[in-house]
mmCIF file of C-alpha atoms in Angstrom:
data_model
loop_
_atom_site.group_PDB
_atom_site.id
_atom_site.type_symbol
_atom_site.label_atom_id
_atom_site.label_comp_id
_atom_site.label_asym_id
_atom_site.label_seq_id
_atom_site.Cartn_x
_atom_site.Cartn_y
_atom_site.Cartn_z
ATOM 1 C CA UNK A 1 -28.903 31.021 7.666
ATOM 2 C CA UNK A 2 -32.393 29.691 8.413
ATOM 3 C CA UNK A 3 -33.601 26.109 8.664
ATOM 4 C CA UNK A 4 -36.217 25.479 5.950
ATOM 5 C CA UNK A 5 -36.902 21.838 6.836
ATOM 6 C CA UNK A 6 -39.546 22.651 9.379
ATOM 7 C CA UNK A 7 -40.041 21.174 12.807
ATOM 8 C CA UNK A 8 -38.724 17.596 13.003
ATOM 9 C CA UNK A 9 -39.097 14.981 15.727
ATOM 10 C CA UNK A 10 -36.947 15.284 18.803
ATOM 11 C CA UNK A 11 -34.119 12.769 18.786
ATOM 12 C CA UNK A 12 -34.439 12.052 22.500
ATOM 13 C CA UNK A 13 -38.028 10.791 22.150
ATOM 14 C CA UNK A 14 -37.740 9.058 18.742
ATOM 15 C CA UNK A 15 -38.754 5.386 18.893
ATOM 16 C CA UNK A 16 -38.685 4.517 15.167
ATOM 17 C CA UNK A 17 -36.199 2.345 13.294
ATOM 18 C CA UNK A 18 -32.631 3.531 13.022
ATOM 19 C CA UNK A 19 -30.996 4.026 9.615
ATOM 20 C CA UNK A 20 -30.135 0.622 8.158
ATOM 21 C CA UNK A 21 -32.842 -1.205 10.097
ATOM 22 C CA UNK A 22 -36.085 -2.514 8.703
ATOM 23 C CA UNK A 23 -39.219 -0.773 9.840
ATOM 24 C CA UNK A 24 -41.090 -3.940 10.861
ATOM 25 C CA UNK A 25 -38.169 -5.881 12.387
ATOM 26 C CA UNK A 26 -38.328 -6.583 16.080
ATOM 27 C CA UNK A 27 -35.200 -6.755 18.124
ATOM 28 C CA UNK A 28 -34.742 -10.029 20.036
ATOM 29 C CA UNK A 29 -34.512 -9.648 23.763
ATOM 30 C CA UNK A 30 -31.718 -12.207 24.224
ATOM 31 C CA UNK A 31 -28.175 -12.409 22.849
ATOM 32 C CA UNK A 32 -27.662 -12.964 19.141
ATOM 33 C CA UNK A 33 -26.785 -16.494 18.011
ATOM 34 C CA UNK A 34 -25.677 -16.842 14.370
ATOM 35 C CA UNK A 35 -27.164 -19.709 12.335
ATOM 36 C CA UNK A 36 -25.128 -22.918 12.423
ATOM 37 C CA UNK A 37 -23.922 -24.465 9.161
ATOM 38 C CA UNK A 38 -23.950 -28.007 10.541
ATOM 39 C CA UNK A 39 -26.647 -28.164 13.162
ATOM 40 C CA UNK A 40 -27.332 -31.140 15.358
ATOM 41 C CA UNK A 41 -30.520 -31.951 13.391
ATOM 42 C CA UNK A 42 -29.193 -31.416 9.829
ATOM 43 C CA UNK A 43 -30.722 -33.723 7.190
ATOM 44 C CA UNK A 44 -28.436 -36.102 5.304
ATOM 45 C CA UNK A 45 -27.314 -35.199 1.782
ATOM 46 C CA UNK A 46 -29.321 -37.804 -0.110
ATOM 47 C CA UNK A 47 -31.369 -39.280 2.681
ATOM 48 C CA UNK A 48 -34.804 -37.826 1.987
ATOM 49 C CA UNK A 49 -35.114 -35.796 5.173
ATOM 50 C CA UNK A 50 -33.638 -38.225 7.694
ATOM 51 C CA UNK A 51 -32.078 -36.713 10.792
ATOM 52 C CA UNK A 52 -28.685 -38.303 11.360
ATOM 53 C CA UNK A 53 -27.455 -36.023 14.124
ATOM 54 C CA UNK A 54 -24.245 -35.182 12.192
ATOM 55 C CA UNK A 55 -21.976 -32.790 13.989
ATOM 56 C CA UNK A 56 -19.057 -31.059 12.329
ATOM 57 C CA UNK A 57 -15.778 -31.934 13.986
ATOM 58 C CA UNK A 58 -12.406 -30.268 13.355
ATOM 59 C CA UNK A 59 -9.834 -32.123 11.286
ATOM 60 C CA UNK A 60 -7.112 -33.759 13.324
ATOM 61 C CA UNK A 61 -4.297 -33.293 10.786
ATOM 62 C CA UNK A 62 -4.851 -29.556 10.281
ATOM 63 C CA UNK A 63 -1.807 -27.307 9.980
ATOM 64 C CA UNK A 64 -1.208 -25.003 12.916
ATOM 65 C CA UNK A 65 1.263 -22.667 11.172
ATOM 66 C CA UNK A 66 -0.262 -20.113 8.798
ATOM 67 C CA UNK A 67 0.448 -20.582 5.115
ATOM 68 C CA UNK A 68 2.573 -17.855 3.506
ATOM 69 C CA UNK A 69 0.770 -16.284 0.590
ATOM 70 C CA UNK A 70 2.827 -15.540 -2.504
ATOM 71 C CA UNK A 71 2.025 -13.400 -5.512
ATOM 72 C CA UNK A 72 3.854 -13.230 -8.831
ATOM 73 C CA UNK A 73 3.829 -9.701 -10.177
ATOM 74 C CA UNK A 74 5.331 -8.122 -13.243
ATOM 75 C CA UNK A 75 6.838 -4.643 -13.480
ATOM 76 C CA UNK A 76 5.326 -3.686 -16.816
ATOM 77 C CA UNK A 77 6.212 0.019 -16.876
ATOM 78 C CA UNK A 78 8.461 2.434 -15.024
ATOM 79 C CA UNK A 79 7.211 6.008 -15.077
ATOM 80 C CA UNK A 80 10.126 8.143 -16.365
ATOM 81 C CA UNK A 81 9.002 11.229 -14.407
ATOM 82 C CA UNK A 82 8.953 9.257 -11.156
ATOM 83 C CA UNK A 83 12.332 7.677 -11.916
ATOM 84 C CA UNK A 84 13.782 11.103 -12.685
ATOM 85 C CA UNK A 85 12.570 12.596 -9.398
ATOM 86 C CA UNK A 86 13.861 9.707 -7.294
ATOM 87 C CA UNK A 87 17.210 9.520 -9.073
ATOM 88 C CA UNK A 88 17.624 13.299 -8.743
ATOM 89 C CA UNK A 89 17.121 13.148 -4.975
ATOM 90 C CA UNK A 90 19.370 10.117 -4.583
ATOM 91 C CA UNK A 91 22.128 11.691 -6.670
ATOM 92 C CA UNK A 92 21.924 14.891 -4.603
ATOM 93 C CA UNK A 93 22.328 12.775 -1.465
ATOM 94 C CA UNK A 94 25.274 10.987 -3.050
ATOM 95 C CA UNK A 95 26.824 14.349 -4.028
ATOM 96 C CA UNK A 96 26.520 15.655 -0.473
ATOM 97 C CA UNK A 97 28.089 12.440 0.837
ATOM 98 C CA UNK A 98 30.944 12.856 -1.648
ATOM 99 C CA UNK A 99 31.654 16.422 -0.498
ATOM 100 C CA UNK A 100 31.549 15.459 3.184
ATOM 101 C CA UNK A 101 33.790 12.424 2.600
ATOM 102 C CA UNK A 102 36.329 14.487 0.646
ATOM 103 C CA UNK A 103 36.521 17.129 3.361
ATOM 104 C CA UNK A 104 36.893 14.539 6.145
ATOM 105 C CA UNK A 105 39.561 12.694 4.162
ATOM 106 C CA UNK A 106 41.457 15.948 3.544
ATOM 107 C CA UNK A 107 41.341 16.846 7.264
ATOM 108 C CA UNK A 108 42.576 13.404 8.302
ATOM 109 C CA UNK A 109 45.414 13.476 5.774
ATOM 110 C CA UNK A 110 46.374 17.018 6.845
ATOM 111 C CA UNK A 111 46.354 16.010 10.509
ATOM 112 C CA UNK A 112 48.612 13.042 9.710
ATOM 113 C CA UNK A 113 51.071 15.352 7.925
ATOM 114 C CA UNK A 114 50.758 13.687 4.534
ATOM 115 C CA UNK A 115 50.618 16.956 2.584
ATOM 116 C CA UNK A 116 53.660 18.468 4.309
ATOM 117 C CA UNK A 117 55.755 15.310 3.880
ATOM 118 C CA UNK A 118 54.816 14.654 0.265
ATOM 119 C CA UNK A 119 54.934 18.398 -0.502
ATOM 120 C CA UNK A 120 58.480 18.660 0.881
ATOM 121 C CA UNK A 121 59.600 15.701 -1.227
ATOM 122 C CA UNK A 122 57.995 17.106 -4.396
ATOM 123 C CA UNK A 123 59.423 20.606 -3.828
ATOM 124 C CA UNK A 124 62.930 19.153 -3.354
ATOM 125 C CA UNK A 125 62.581 17.054 -6.508
ATOM 126 C CA UNK A 126 61.253 19.893 -8.659
ATOM 127 C CA UNK A 127 63.210 22.757 -7.134
ATOM 128 C CA UNK A 128 66.373 24.369 -8.367
ATOM 129 C CA UNK A 129 68.785 26.984 -7.024
ATOM 130 C CA UNK A 130 66.618 29.964 -8.038
ATOM 131 C CA UNK A 131 63.100 28.479 -7.393
ATOM 132 C CA UNK A 132 61.584 26.446 -4.603
ATOM 133 C CA UNK A 133 59.725 24.000 -6.870
ATOM 134 C CA UNK A 134 56.102 22.878 -6.844
ATOM 135 C CA UNK A 135 54.133 23.750 -3.668
ATOM 136 C CA UNK A 136 51.707 20.876 -3.062
ATOM 137 C CA UNK A 137 50.195 22.346 0.105
ATOM 138 C CA UNK A 138 48.966 25.491 -1.625
ATOM 139 C CA UNK A 139 47.741 23.500 -4.634
ATOM 140 C CA UNK A 140 45.749 21.021 -2.488
ATOM 141 C CA UNK A 141 44.298 23.516 -0.026
ATOM 142 C CA UNK A 142 40.890 22.711 1.490
ATOM 143 C CA UNK A 143 38.900 25.374 -0.448
ATOM 144 C CA UNK A 144 40.364 24.202 -3.750
ATOM 145 C CA UNK A 145 39.657 20.528 -2.957
ATOM 146 C CA UNK A 146 36.070 21.320 -1.915
ATOM 147 C CA UNK A 147 35.497 23.386 -5.057
ATOM 148 C CA UNK A 148 36.764 20.560 -7.266
ATOM 149 C CA UNK A 149 34.641 18.019 -5.357
ATOM 150 C CA UNK A 150 31.561 20.236 -5.686
ATOM 151 C CA UNK A 151 32.030 20.472 -9.453
ATOM 152 C CA UNK A 152 32.348 16.679 -9.650
ATOM 153 C CA UNK A 153 29.210 16.272 -7.478
ATOM 154 C CA UNK A 154 27.133 18.601 -9.696
ATOM 155 C CA UNK A 155 28.250 16.751 -12.832
ATOM 156 C CA UNK A 156 27.386 13.487 -11.067
ATOM 157 C CA UNK A 157 23.869 14.742 -10.210
ATOM 158 C CA UNK A 158 23.179 15.718 -13.818
ATOM 159 C CA UNK A 159 24.593 12.503 -15.294
ATOM 160 C CA UNK A 160 22.897 10.136 -12.820
ATOM 161 C CA UNK A 161 19.513 11.814 -13.288
ATOM 162 C CA UNK A 162 19.795 11.733 -17.079
ATOM 163 C CA UNK A 163 21.011 8.130 -17.187
ATOM 164 C CA UNK A 164 18.287 6.885 -14.823
ATOM 165 C CA UNK A 165 15.579 8.613 -16.870
ATOM 166 C CA UNK A 166 17.026 7.210 -20.078
ATOM 167 C CA UNK A 167 17.132 3.804 -18.411
ATOM 168 C CA UNK A 168 13.405 4.080 -17.588
ATOM 169 C CA UNK A 169 12.620 4.814 -21.254
ATOM 170 C CA UNK A 170 14.742 1.871 -22.406
ATOM 171 C CA UNK A 171 13.121 -0.406 -19.812
ATOM 172 C CA UNK A 172 9.640 0.576 -21.014
ATOM 173 C CA UNK A 173 10.623 -0.230 -24.600
ATOM 174 C CA UNK A 174 12.106 -3.604 -23.703
ATOM 175 C CA UNK A 175 9.237 -4.467 -21.342
ATOM 176 C CA UNK A 176 6.861 -4.047 -24.266
ATOM 177 C CA UNK A 177 8.714 -6.836 -26.087
ATOM 178 C CA UNK A 178 9.539 -9.299 -23.317
ATOM 179 C CA UNK A 179 6.911 -8.435 -20.707
ATOM 180 C CA UNK A 180 9.031 -6.833 -17.992
ATOM 181 C CA UNK A 181 10.689 -8.070 -14.819
ATOM 182 C CA UNK A 182 8.724 -10.678 -12.844
ATOM 183 C CA UNK A 183 8.753 -10.483 -9.074
ATOM 184 C CA UNK A 184 7.517 -13.000 -6.515
ATOM 185 C CA UNK A 185 6.233 -11.258 -3.395
ATOM 186 C CA UNK A 186 5.565 -13.175 -0.172
ATOM 187 C CA UNK A 187 3.447 -12.024 2.735
ATOM 188 C CA UNK A 188 5.406 -11.410 5.909
ATOM 189 C CA UNK A 189 4.568 -13.782 8.768
#
């Protein structure tokens, strides 16, 4: 690729104005002092050019703690697509927590001997001379409990996502009539 702009000035030897500066402005040699709003020689408000020597002094009763700013906002609309995505992820997290809690609870109850004790009582109560009765330990085995919990978790994910999305639609309809939920937000100190 070739440069078609031609020969330009060298940047090391350039003495012109920089971008954003005026061409004819001269730089002061000393430090910059901003203009004062209330100078020592400010004329009086209605005094026809008299110099009173007024100096601005700080107020003595000024507050030292910063004032907390507050804003009143209104939630006018909830985007159903956004609500669906968030509720889907939260319900998946809740489903995983349900499966983990069920497995931990089953392991604790098995370690305490709950299934063997209750299973022995149920098999004695339901058994007869030719059959042993109902076997609770085989019915409530860990794979069967986890499969049942997983089915419940999947149904929960579908229902929570659908209900949250439906809730967003209903909120948008009702917010059109009553204006939505009003929030008061305060700035953190």
